[in-house]
Each structure stands twice: as structure tokens, then as C-alpha cells.
Amino acid sequence: MAANKRVLMLPGDGIGPEVMGEVRRLIDWMDRRRSVTFDVTEDLVGGVAYETHGAAISDNTMDLALNSDAVLFGAVGGPQWDNVGFDVRPEAGLLRLRKDMDLFANLRPAICFDALAQASSLKPELVGGLDILIVRELTGGVYFGEPRGIEDLPDGQRRGVNTQVYTTDEIRRVCRVAFDLATKRDNRVCSVEKMNVMESGILWREEATWVHENEFVDVELSHMLADNCGMQLVRSPKQFDVIVTDNLFGDMLSDVASMLTGSLGMLPSASLGPADGSGRRRALYEPVHGSAPDIAGQGKANPLAMIQSYAMMLRYSFDMSEDADLVERAVRNVLDSGLRTSDIMQTDMTAVSCEQMGEAVVMELDKLAA
Ligand code: NAD
């Protein structure tokens, strides 16, 4: 029996609890069939936490997050909290988790299942079998740099300022994550910046090269300007394996890459912090989508982004690649069998609810593990 693994589950608002319910089903299955026991604690985040504690995440919940091996996060937000104060709005809970856990590396895989290639805005042959990973720096760069603000100028105009700023350590640590992940994939990293117009881009390229030459010389490294990368992602996305880039470019490029795959309900993500002495990293796993208030409570949510985020947790926090592969294979087979939630529905396919999709994944796991 493997040692217990402490997981904090934060379902949040809207469809968050619905999609998290299907991960519960998988955790129970792992417990029964694979003898892997997770020590799961569930708590509040987002609007529901605001209603109970007056804050989007309580100090107590934050402590639980800092002391867990992994956090599984659903989604937060909803129109009923649109007018609450900036500091207590639901999204503030997620921002605090990212900041206090120092989650500097955001991993966004863009995988296009063959069964869904038709749903992409690109030709199926361009995206069928697509499997790329974007590693975005998440805690630095222009979103956090100082000085920032809006000031009044003497001539009556106003001026908005943000500062793109990166240090050696910030660049090296996220590049190390990207190189390390590449060694478990196709062994290729493309580092992306704008060194033609930005000094921070020159530094980024130099530091990525330093990490490559000094620590990961066996991994193939290429460099690309961010505007070209945006173009290449829609021209020929399969040329990439791992892309590593800063906060701003990563924000945009990961959204472009994710839409190649067709649906928001299919996209998982992971955010990793620094490794401690034993190599363990703080980590948070969440679907890319939000709380989808328009379909909440109707059983229509697609749980596959959340389920694949759970698979990422198995792989990156618990070194359980075999089990992660098993879950991902089950998802693939369920899609191949024609089951679809409404967001990915296609002609001649079978419409299922959130729960039915979760049940189908578990039944497929039973078959695969038999
Ligand atoms: P959203 O991702 O919640 O929804 C966008 C559209 O995609 C909606 O039509 C929704 O029904 C659909 N959709 C999303 N996930 C789906 C799923 N799993 N299955 C089926 N359909 C799905 O984005 P939004 O509408 O812009 O935001 C709604 C709320 O969520 C807002 O309060 C926003 O602030 C919040 N939000 C939270 C997060 C997060 O928690 N990380 C991320 C984005 C938005």
C-alpha cells in the first residue's frame, strides 16, 4: 500500500463542485483498484468562501494548501459576486494561492484527441494527434513589475505604466522546469521572447541558453520570437514539443494553443512551485475553464478538463505516470466511443451528462485495468 498523499480539494463555485465530484469518483476507484489512498480534505474557495468567511480564501484554508502535497482546484466566480470588493472577489482566492504557494511555473498542455480534431478551428490534419506543452512563467514579468499605475500628466493627459522585469533566477528556474519536462517527452524546448525589441528578452534568451549549456545539454533547444511563435502555432502547431515563455507571452500563446484543441471543457493545467530539499514541489491543478454560471447546476458540465488535471497531479506531484497514462487512455477511449457532453457534441454522437461522463471514464478504467 502506497503512503497516504495529502490532497486539498477546493471545488469552488458554479460547475466547480460538479466537475470535482467526478474526480472524487476517480479517487475512490484508485483507492479500490490500485490501492492508492489519498488523504483528501475538502474546503471552501471563491464566492462560497466569501459567503462563509468574508474572504475568497480563509487563512486556515491557506494553511491547509501550504501543508498539502497537492491542491485540486475547481473554478470560482459568478455574477452574484461581480460587485463585491476587489480584495475579496472570488478570483482573489486563486491569486492568493498562486502567490503564497509561489507557483511560478504554469503548465498548459494542448492535446488534441483524434476524436475531437473536427471541433478545432484548424484543419483536422494540422491538429490531429497534437501534443504540446506550454510552460508559462506565472509570478513575474509585466503583470507584477514596478513601477506600475496610471498617472495624471501636467498637460491634462494620463499615462499608464507597467514594467516588464525579470531576474536571472526567475528565468532559470522556469527554464529548468521546461527542460526537465522535455526529458520525459520528445526532448525539445523552444524558448520564446522578443529579444529583437526588449532587453528583458535578450536576458531571457541568454539565461535559457545558460541553463541549456550547463544543465540540460542533451535536450534540444531552439529560440523563437513571440510574434512568430503565435503565427507558427496556427500554421504548424505539431512542430513544437515544450514551449517556455514569460508571463505575458505565455498568457496569450497558451490561449492560442488551447483553442487548437477545440473546447474549453477539455483543457487541464498545473501550476508548480519551487522544489524543496526532497524534490517535492508545491502544486495546484485546475481546469482552464471558469465556473460557467450559464450551465451550473444543470448536469451539463464537461468534467474531462478536471479529470485530466487530476491525471497531471498523479504525474507531477506523485510520480504516478502509469496511473496518469491510464486515466488519459480512459478519457481517449470514452471519446472514441462517441460519448459527448454538450460543449463537444457532434452529429451522430451520444449526449451524456457530467455524471454519465465521469461514470464512463470509471467503467473504461475498470476495463483497462482488468
Ligand atoms: P467560463 O470558462 O466559466 O465559461 C465560458 C463558456 O464556456 C461558457 O459558455 C461555459 O458554459 C462554457 N464552459 C466552460 N467550462 C465548461 C465545461 N467544463 N463544460 C461545458 N462548458 C463549459 O468563462 P466565463 O463565462 O468568462 O466566466 C464565468 C465565471 O468564471 C466568471 O465569474 C469568471 O470570473 C470566472 N472564471 C474563473 C476562472 C477560474 O476559476 N480559474 C477562470 C475563468 C473564469
Short mmCIF file of C-alpha atoms and ligand atoms in Angstrom, two decimals:
data_model
loop_
_atom_site.label_atom_id
_atom_site.label_comp_id
_atom_site.label_asym_id
_atom_site.label_seq_id
_atom_site.Cartn_x
_atom_site.Cartn_y
_atom_site.Cartn_z
CA MET A 1 0.00 0.00 0.00
CA ALA A 2 1.47 3.37 -1.04
CA ALA A 3 1.83 6.07 1.63
CA ASN A 4 -1.02 8.50 2.05
CA LYS A 5 -0.90 11.57 -0.10
CA ARG A 6 -2.35 14.78 1.26
CA VAL A 7 -4.65 16.42 -1.24
CA LEU A 8 -6.64 19.59 -0.62
CA MET A 9 -9.77 19.72 -2.75
CA LEU A 10 -11.22 23.17 -3.42
CA PRO A 11 -14.29 22.74 -5.66
CA GLY A 12 -15.28 26.44 -5.56
CA ASP A 13 -18.33 27.86 -7.34
CA GLY A 14 -20.64 27.16 -10.28
CA ILE A 15 -19.69 23.96 -12.10
CA GLY A 16 -16.59 23.58 -9.88
CA PRO A 17 -18.30 21.17 -7.43
CA GLU A 18 -19.90 19.23 -10.31
CA VAL A 19 -16.63 18.51 -12.14
CA MET A 20 -14.79 17.89 -8.86
CA GLY A 21 -17.43 15.27 -7.99
CA GLU A 22 -16.24 13.22 -10.94
CA VAL A 23 -12.64 13.41 -9.70
CA ARG A 24 -13.90 12.07 -6.35
CA ARG A 25 -15.22 9.10 -8.29
CA LEU A 26 -11.75 8.50 -9.75
CA ILE A 27 -10.08 8.85 -6.36
CA ASP A 28 -12.46 6.21 -4.97
CA TRP A 29 -11.64 3.98 -7.92
CA MET A 30 -7.88 4.37 -7.31
CA ASP A 31 -8.44 3.53 -3.67
CA ARG A 32 -10.37 0.36 -4.57
CA ARG A 33 -8.46 -0.85 -7.58
CA ARG A 34 -4.92 0.48 -7.32
CA SER A 35 -4.50 0.60 -3.54
CA VAL A 36 -3.60 4.27 -3.70
CA THR A 37 -5.13 6.15 -0.82
CA PHE A 38 -5.35 9.91 -0.91
CA ASP A 39 -5.85 11.77 2.31
CA VAL A 40 -8.43 14.22 0.95
CA THR A 41 -9.54 17.37 2.77
CA GLU A 42 -12.24 19.50 1.18
CA ASP A 43 -12.61 23.21 1.83
CA LEU A 44 -14.10 26.44 0.51
CA VAL A 45 -12.69 28.89 -2.01
CA GLY A 46 -14.15 31.71 -4.10
CA GLY A 47 -17.69 33.01 -3.72
CA VAL A 48 -18.73 30.25 -1.31
CA ALA A 49 -15.77 31.13 0.94
CA TYR A 50 -16.72 34.80 0.78
CA GLU A 51 -20.27 33.95 1.92
CA THR A 52 -18.92 31.98 4.89
CA HIS A 53 -15.73 33.80 5.88
CA GLY A 54 -15.98 37.21 4.18
CA ALA A 55 -12.84 36.36 2.17
CA ALA A 56 -12.23 34.36 -1.01
CA ILE A 57 -9.93 32.08 0.93
CA SER A 58 -9.51 31.89 4.71
CA ASP A 59 -6.13 31.80 6.47
CA ASN A 60 -6.99 28.33 7.69
CA THR A 61 -7.62 27.07 4.14
CA MET A 62 -4.40 28.74 3.03
CA ASP A 63 -2.51 26.83 5.75
CA LEU A 64 -4.08 23.58 4.55
CA ALA A 65 -2.94 24.37 1.00
CA LEU A 66 0.61 25.10 2.12
CA ASN A 67 0.74 21.83 4.05
CA SER A 68 -0.74 19.56 1.40
CA ASP A 69 1.12 17.63 -1.29
CA ALA A 70 -1.21 18.93 -3.98
CA VAL A 71 -4.23 21.20 -4.37
CA LEU A 72 -7.06 20.30 -6.72
CA PHE A 73 -8.96 23.46 -7.66
CA GLY A 74 -12.34 23.57 -9.45
CA ALA A 75 -13.40 27.07 -10.51
CA VAL A 76 -14.50 30.30 -8.84
CA GLY A 77 -16.75 33.24 -9.58
CA GLY A 78 -20.28 34.08 -10.59
CA PRO A 79 -22.46 37.11 -11.29
CA GLN A 80 -23.67 37.29 -7.68
CA TRP A 81 -20.15 38.35 -6.63
CA ASP A 82 -19.44 40.75 -9.50
CA ASN A 83 -19.86 43.78 -7.25
CA VAL A 84 -18.04 42.71 -4.09
CA GLY A 85 -14.78 44.49 -3.15
CA PHE A 86 -11.69 43.87 -5.31
CA ASP A 87 -9.76 42.21 -2.46
CA VAL A 88 -12.49 39.72 -1.58
CA ARG A 89 -13.79 38.86 -5.04
CA PRO A 90 -13.74 35.09 -5.79
CA GLU A 91 -10.68 35.28 -8.09
CA ALA A 92 -8.66 36.76 -5.20
CA GLY A 93 -8.67 33.27 -3.65
CA LEU A 94 -6.88 31.80 -6.64
CA LEU A 95 -4.43 34.71 -6.82
CA ARG A 96 -3.54 34.27 -3.16
CA LEU A 97 -2.99 30.54 -3.63
CA ARG A 98 -0.67 31.24 -6.58
CA LYS A 99 1.24 33.93 -4.69
CA ASP A 100 1.57 32.28 -1.26
CA MET A 101 2.47 28.91 -2.77
CA ASP A 102 4.96 30.65 -5.13
CA LEU A 103 3.52 28.80 -8.13
CA PHE A 104 5.91 30.21 -10.73
CA ALA A 105 5.54 27.59 -13.48
CA ASN A 106 2.20 27.20 -15.21
CA LEU A 107 1.89 24.09 -17.38
CA ARG A 108 -0.76 24.08 -20.08
CA PRO A 109 -0.82 21.00 -22.27
CA ALA A 110 -2.60 21.34 -25.60
CA ILE A 111 -3.58 17.85 -26.62
CA CYS A 112 -5.94 17.25 -29.50
CA PHE A 113 -7.75 13.93 -29.25
CA ASP A 114 -8.31 12.44 -32.69
CA ALA A 115 -11.99 12.06 -31.88
CA LEU A 116 -12.27 15.85 -31.43
CA ALA A 117 -10.00 17.02 -34.26
CA GLN A 118 -13.08 18.05 -36.24
CA ALA A 119 -14.03 20.51 -33.49
CA SER A 120 -10.83 22.54 -33.91
CA SER A 121 -10.87 25.76 -35.89
CA LEU A 122 -7.87 24.38 -37.81
CA LYS A 123 -7.89 21.56 -40.38
CA PRO A 124 -8.01 18.13 -38.67
CA GLU A 125 -4.71 17.04 -40.26
CA LEU A 126 -2.94 20.03 -38.67
CA VAL A 127 -4.16 19.25 -35.14
CA GLY A 128 -4.95 15.51 -35.03
CA GLY A 129 -2.55 13.93 -32.52
CA LEU A 130 -1.29 17.33 -31.36
CA ASP A 131 0.51 17.11 -28.00
CA ILE A 132 2.40 20.22 -26.94
CA LEU A 133 3.12 21.70 -23.55
CA ILE A 134 3.36 25.40 -22.82
CA VAL A 135 5.29 26.36 -19.69
CA ARG A 136 4.43 29.93 -18.72
CA GLU A 137 6.28 31.92 -16.06
CA LEU A 138 3.49 32.88 -13.68
CA THR A 139 4.73 35.08 -10.85
CA GLY A 140 6.95 37.69 -12.54
CA GLY A 141 7.15 39.89 -15.61
CA VAL A 142 4.93 42.75 -16.63
CA TYR A 143 1.93 41.65 -14.52
CA PHE A 144 3.90 42.28 -11.34
CA GLY A 145 6.77 44.65 -12.29
CA GLU A 146 7.19 48.07 -10.65
CA PRO A 147 6.68 50.91 -11.35
CA ARG A 148 3.10 50.48 -12.44
CA GLY A 149 -0.02 52.62 -12.36
CA ILE A 150 -1.91 55.41 -14.08
CA GLU A 151 -0.75 58.97 -13.51
CA ASP A 152 -2.05 62.43 -14.44
CA LEU A 153 0.32 64.47 -16.59
CA PRO A 154 0.66 68.27 -16.34
CA ASP A 155 -0.75 68.71 -19.84
CA GLY A 156 -4.03 67.03 -18.82
CA GLN A 157 -3.25 63.67 -20.40
CA ARG A 158 -2.92 60.47 -18.41
CA ARG A 159 -0.16 57.89 -18.63
CA GLY A 160 -0.42 54.15 -17.91
CA VAL A 161 2.76 52.31 -16.93
CA ASN A 162 3.65 48.65 -16.49
CA THR A 163 7.16 47.29 -16.23
CA GLN A 164 8.47 44.09 -17.78
CA VAL A 165 11.15 42.86 -15.41
CA TYR A 166 12.90 39.50 -14.97
CA THR A 167 15.92 38.38 -12.94
CA THR A 168 18.39 35.59 -13.71
CA ASP A 169 16.87 33.31 -11.07
CA GLU A 170 13.30 33.83 -12.24
CA ILE A 171 14.22 32.89 -15.80
CA ARG A 172 16.47 29.98 -14.89
CA ARG A 173 14.01 28.29 -12.56
CA VAL A 174 11.15 28.23 -15.07
CA CYS A 175 13.51 27.11 -17.86
CA ARG A 176 14.71 24.25 -15.64
CA VAL A 177 11.09 23.08 -15.23
CA ALA A 178 10.63 23.18 -19.01
CA PHE A 179 13.86 21.29 -19.77
CA ASP A 180 13.10 18.71 -17.10
CA LEU A 181 9.61 18.10 -18.51
CA ALA A 182 11.05 17.84 -22.03
CA THR A 183 13.26 14.95 -20.93
CA LYS A 184 10.06 12.99 -20.21
CA ARG A 185 8.55 13.89 -23.60
CA ASP A 186 10.13 14.50 -27.02
CA ASN A 187 13.23 16.19 -25.52
CA ARG A 188 12.75 19.54 -27.29
CA VAL A 189 12.32 23.02 -25.80
CA CYS A 190 11.52 26.20 -27.70
CA SER A 191 12.23 29.33 -25.65
CA VAL A 192 10.12 32.33 -26.67
CA GLU A 193 10.72 36.07 -26.12
CA LYS A 194 11.10 39.34 -28.02
CA MET A 195 14.85 39.87 -27.88
CA ASN A 196 14.69 41.99 -31.04
CA VAL A 197 12.97 44.83 -29.15
CA MET A 198 13.19 44.09 -25.39
CA GLU A 199 16.25 43.94 -23.11
CA SER A 200 14.34 41.54 -20.85
CA GLY A 201 14.05 39.35 -23.95
CA ILE A 202 17.81 39.43 -24.51
CA LEU A 203 18.33 38.36 -20.89
CA TRP A 204 15.68 35.64 -21.26
CA ARG A 205 17.46 34.18 -24.30
CA GLU A 206 20.87 34.33 -22.62
CA GLU A 207 19.64 32.66 -19.43
CA ALA A 208 17.69 29.95 -21.26
CA THR A 209 20.89 29.22 -23.18
CA TRP A 210 22.88 29.15 -19.92
CA VAL A 211 20.55 26.56 -18.36
CA HIS A 212 20.72 24.52 -21.54
CA GLU A 213 24.52 24.57 -21.82
CA ASN A 214 25.18 23.99 -18.13
CA GLU A 215 22.41 21.61 -17.08
CA PHE A 216 20.45 20.14 -20.00
CA VAL A 217 22.79 19.89 -22.92
CA ASP A 218 21.08 16.68 -24.11
CA VAL A 219 17.78 18.46 -24.65
CA GLU A 220 17.32 20.23 -27.99
CA LEU A 221 16.88 24.00 -27.50
CA SER A 222 15.58 26.45 -30.07
CA HIS A 223 14.61 30.12 -29.73
CA MET A 224 11.71 31.94 -31.34
CA LEU A 225 10.31 35.45 -31.25
CA ALA A 226 6.89 35.58 -29.61
CA ASP A 227 5.07 37.03 -32.62
CA ASN A 228 6.47 34.32 -34.87
CA CYS A 229 5.51 31.70 -32.28
CA GLY A 230 1.88 32.91 -32.39
CA MET A 231 1.95 32.53 -36.15
CA GLN A 232 3.66 29.11 -36.08
CA LEU A 233 1.13 27.80 -33.54
CA VAL A 234 -1.70 28.28 -36.02
CA ARG A 235 0.39 27.42 -39.11
CA SER A 236 2.01 24.20 -37.97
CA PRO A 237 1.46 23.50 -34.27
CA LYS A 238 2.86 19.97 -34.28
CA GLN A 239 6.42 21.32 -34.80
CA PHE A 240 6.57 22.10 -31.05
CA ASP A 241 7.16 19.86 -28.03
CA VAL A 242 7.67 22.15 -24.97
CA ILE A 243 7.43 25.94 -25.24
CA VAL A 244 8.77 28.04 -22.36
CA THR A 245 7.99 31.71 -22.16
CA ASP A 246 7.26 34.65 -19.86
CA ASN A 247 4.04 35.60 -18.14
CA LEU A 248 2.56 37.92 -20.77
CA PHE A 249 3.51 35.94 -23.89
CA GLY A 250 2.57 32.71 -22.09
CA ASP A 251 -0.85 34.09 -21.28
CA MET A 252 -1.56 34.75 -24.94
CA LEU A 253 0.23 31.81 -26.54
CA SER A 254 -1.32 29.25 -24.20
CA ASP A 255 -4.78 30.53 -25.05
CA VAL A 256 -4.00 30.30 -28.76
CA ALA A 257 -2.62 26.77 -28.35
CA SER A 258 -5.51 25.61 -26.21
CA MET A 259 -8.11 26.69 -28.73
CA LEU A 260 -6.45 24.49 -31.35
CA THR A 261 -7.87 21.57 -29.43
CA GLY A 262 -11.50 22.62 -29.77
CA SER A 263 -13.07 23.04 -26.36
CA LEU A 264 -12.56 24.81 -23.07
CA GLY A 265 -14.12 21.86 -21.24
CA MET A 266 -11.17 19.66 -22.25
CA LEU A 267 -8.20 21.72 -21.02
CA PRO A 268 -6.28 20.90 -17.84
CA SER A 269 -3.44 22.86 -16.21
CA ALA A 270 -0.88 22.58 -13.45
CA SER A 271 0.99 25.27 -11.54
CA LEU A 272 4.22 24.29 -9.80
CA GLY A 273 6.30 25.99 -7.11
CA PRO A 274 9.96 25.61 -6.20
CA ALA A 275 11.26 22.18 -5.19
CA ASP A 276 12.15 21.68 -1.52
CA GLY A 277 15.16 19.66 -0.29
CA SER A 278 13.41 16.39 -1.06
CA GLY A 279 12.45 17.49 -4.58
CA ARG A 280 8.80 17.94 -3.62
CA ARG A 281 7.06 20.92 -5.21
CA ARG A 282 4.01 22.80 -4.07
CA ALA A 283 1.43 22.33 -6.79
CA LEU A 284 -2.08 23.28 -7.83
CA TYR A 285 -4.09 21.55 -10.54
CA GLU A 286 -7.11 23.15 -12.18
CA PRO A 287 -9.10 23.13 -15.38
CA VAL A 288 -8.54 26.16 -17.62
CA HIS A 289 -12.27 26.95 -17.72
CA GLY A 290 -14.17 29.09 -15.23
CA SER A 291 -17.28 28.45 -13.16
CA ALA A 292 -19.64 28.54 -16.20
CA PRO A 293 -22.64 30.06 -14.36
CA ASP A 294 -24.72 29.68 -17.55
CA ILE A 295 -24.78 25.88 -17.20
CA ALA A 296 -24.14 25.41 -13.45
CA GLY A 297 -26.49 23.01 -11.66
CA GLN A 298 -27.81 21.51 -14.90
CA GLY A 299 -25.52 18.47 -15.16
CA LYS A 300 -24.15 19.81 -18.45
CA ALA A 301 -20.54 20.49 -17.45
CA ASN A 302 -17.78 18.57 -19.15
CA PRO A 303 -15.68 17.00 -16.36
CA LEU A 304 -12.79 15.97 -18.64
CA ALA A 305 -10.64 19.08 -18.06
CA MET A 306 -10.87 18.49 -14.31
CA ILE A 307 -10.24 14.76 -14.72
CA GLN A 308 -7.15 15.45 -16.86
CA SER A 309 -5.95 17.97 -14.24
CA TYR A 310 -6.20 15.10 -11.76
CA ALA A 311 -4.09 12.97 -14.14
CA MET A 312 -1.49 15.76 -14.17
CA MET A 313 -1.49 15.67 -10.36
CA LEU A 314 -0.75 11.93 -10.44
CA ARG A 315 2.11 12.51 -12.87
CA TYR A 316 3.77 15.63 -11.48
CA SER A 317 3.09 15.53 -7.73
CA PHE A 318 3.08 11.81 -7.06
CA ASP A 319 5.28 10.37 -9.80
CA MET A 320 2.45 8.04 -10.81
CA SER A 321 2.92 8.23 -14.58
CA GLU A 322 1.44 4.79 -15.16
CA ASP A 323 -1.79 5.75 -13.42
CA ALA A 324 -1.84 9.14 -15.18
CA ASP A 325 -1.46 7.35 -18.53
CA LEU A 326 -4.29 5.02 -17.56
CA VAL A 327 -6.67 7.91 -16.82
CA GLU A 328 -5.70 9.68 -20.05
CA ARG A 329 -6.20 6.49 -22.04
CA ALA A 330 -9.64 6.03 -20.44
CA VAL A 331 -10.59 9.59 -21.48
CA ARG A 332 -9.40 8.93 -25.03
CA ASN A 333 -11.37 5.66 -25.29
CA VAL A 334 -14.54 7.24 -23.91
CA LEU A 335 -14.30 9.97 -26.56
CA ASP A 336 -13.59 7.36 -29.25
CA SER A 337 -16.75 5.51 -28.15
CA GLY A 338 -18.77 8.59 -29.11
CA LEU A 339 -19.88 9.93 -25.72
CA ARG A 340 -20.09 13.72 -25.62
CA THR A 341 -21.12 16.39 -23.14
CA SER A 342 -22.98 19.27 -24.77
CA ASP A 343 -19.92 21.51 -25.24
CA ILE A 344 -18.22 18.94 -27.51
CA MET A 345 -21.37 17.45 -29.06
CA GLN A 346 -21.13 16.42 -32.72
CA THR A 347 -23.59 14.81 -35.13
CA ASP A 348 -24.27 11.11 -34.55
CA MET A 349 -22.60 11.13 -31.12
CA THR A 350 -24.27 10.22 -27.82
CA ALA A 351 -25.12 13.11 -25.48
CA VAL A 352 -24.25 12.46 -21.83
CA SER A 353 -24.36 14.44 -18.58
CA CYS A 354 -21.41 15.38 -16.41
CA GLU A 355 -22.09 12.40 -14.15
CA GLN A 356 -22.52 9.96 -17.02
CA MET A 357 -19.20 11.11 -18.49
CA GLY A 358 -17.47 10.54 -15.13
CA GLU A 359 -19.09 7.10 -14.80
CA ALA A 360 -17.99 6.20 -18.34
CA VAL A 361 -14.38 7.08 -17.52
CA VAL A 362 -14.50 4.85 -14.44
CA MET A 363 -16.05 1.97 -16.42
CA GLU A 364 -13.29 2.37 -19.00
CA LEU A 365 -10.69 2.31 -16.22
CA ASP A 366 -12.21 -0.94 -15.00
CA LYS A 367 -11.77 -2.42 -18.48
CA LEU A 368 -8.21 -1.13 -18.92
CA ALA A 369 -7.11 -2.33 -15.51
CA ALA A 370 -8.81 -5.74 -15.80
P1 NAD B 1 -16.16 30.11 -18.31
O1 NAD B 1 -14.95 29.35 -18.63
O2 NAD B 1 -16.77 29.87 -16.99
O3 NAD B 1 -17.27 29.82 -19.44
C1 NAD B 1 -17.12 30.19 -20.83
C2 NAD B 1 -18.09 29.35 -21.68
O4 NAD B 1 -17.60 28.00 -21.76
C3 NAD B 1 -19.48 29.25 -21.07
O5 NAD B 1 -20.43 29.25 -22.12
C4 NAD B 1 -19.49 27.91 -20.37
O6 NAD B 1 -20.77 27.31 -20.29
C5 NAD B 1 -18.54 27.09 -21.22
N1 NAD B 1 -17.80 26.11 -20.39
C6 NAD B 1 -16.76 26.39 -19.56
N2 NAD B 1 -16.36 25.27 -18.95
C7 NAD B 1 -17.14 24.28 -19.39
C8 NAD B 1 -17.22 22.89 -19.11
N3 NAD B 1 -16.39 22.27 -18.26
N4 NAD B 1 -18.17 22.17 -19.74
C9 NAD B 1 -19.00 22.74 -20.62
N5 NAD B 1 -19.00 24.05 -20.94
C10 NAD B 1 -18.07 24.81 -20.32
O7 NAD B 1 -15.78 31.66 -18.51
P2 NAD B 1 -16.66 32.97 -18.23
O8 NAD B 1 -18.08 32.72 -18.64
O9 NAD B 1 -15.91 34.06 -18.85
O10 NAD B 1 -16.60 33.18 -16.66
C11 NAD B 1 -17.60 32.71 -15.74
C12 NAD B 1 -17.10 32.96 -14.32
O11 NAD B 1 -15.92 32.16 -14.10
C13 NAD B 1 -16.67 34.41 -14.06
O12 NAD B 1 -17.07 34.74 -12.76
C14 NAD B 1 -15.15 34.38 -14.19
O13 NAD B 1 -14.54 35.39 -13.44
C15 NAD B 1 -14.86 33.00 -13.65
N6 NAD B 1 -13.59 32.42 -14.10
C16 NAD B 1 -12.92 31.67 -13.19
C17 NAD B 1 -11.76 31.02 -13.56
C18 NAD B 1 -11.08 30.16 -12.54
O14 NAD B 1 -11.68 29.84 -11.52
N7 NAD B 1 -9.84 29.77 -12.75
C19 NAD B 1 -11.29 31.10 -14.87
C20 NAD B 1 -12.03 31.84 -15.80
C21 NAD B 1 -13.19 32.49 -15.40
#
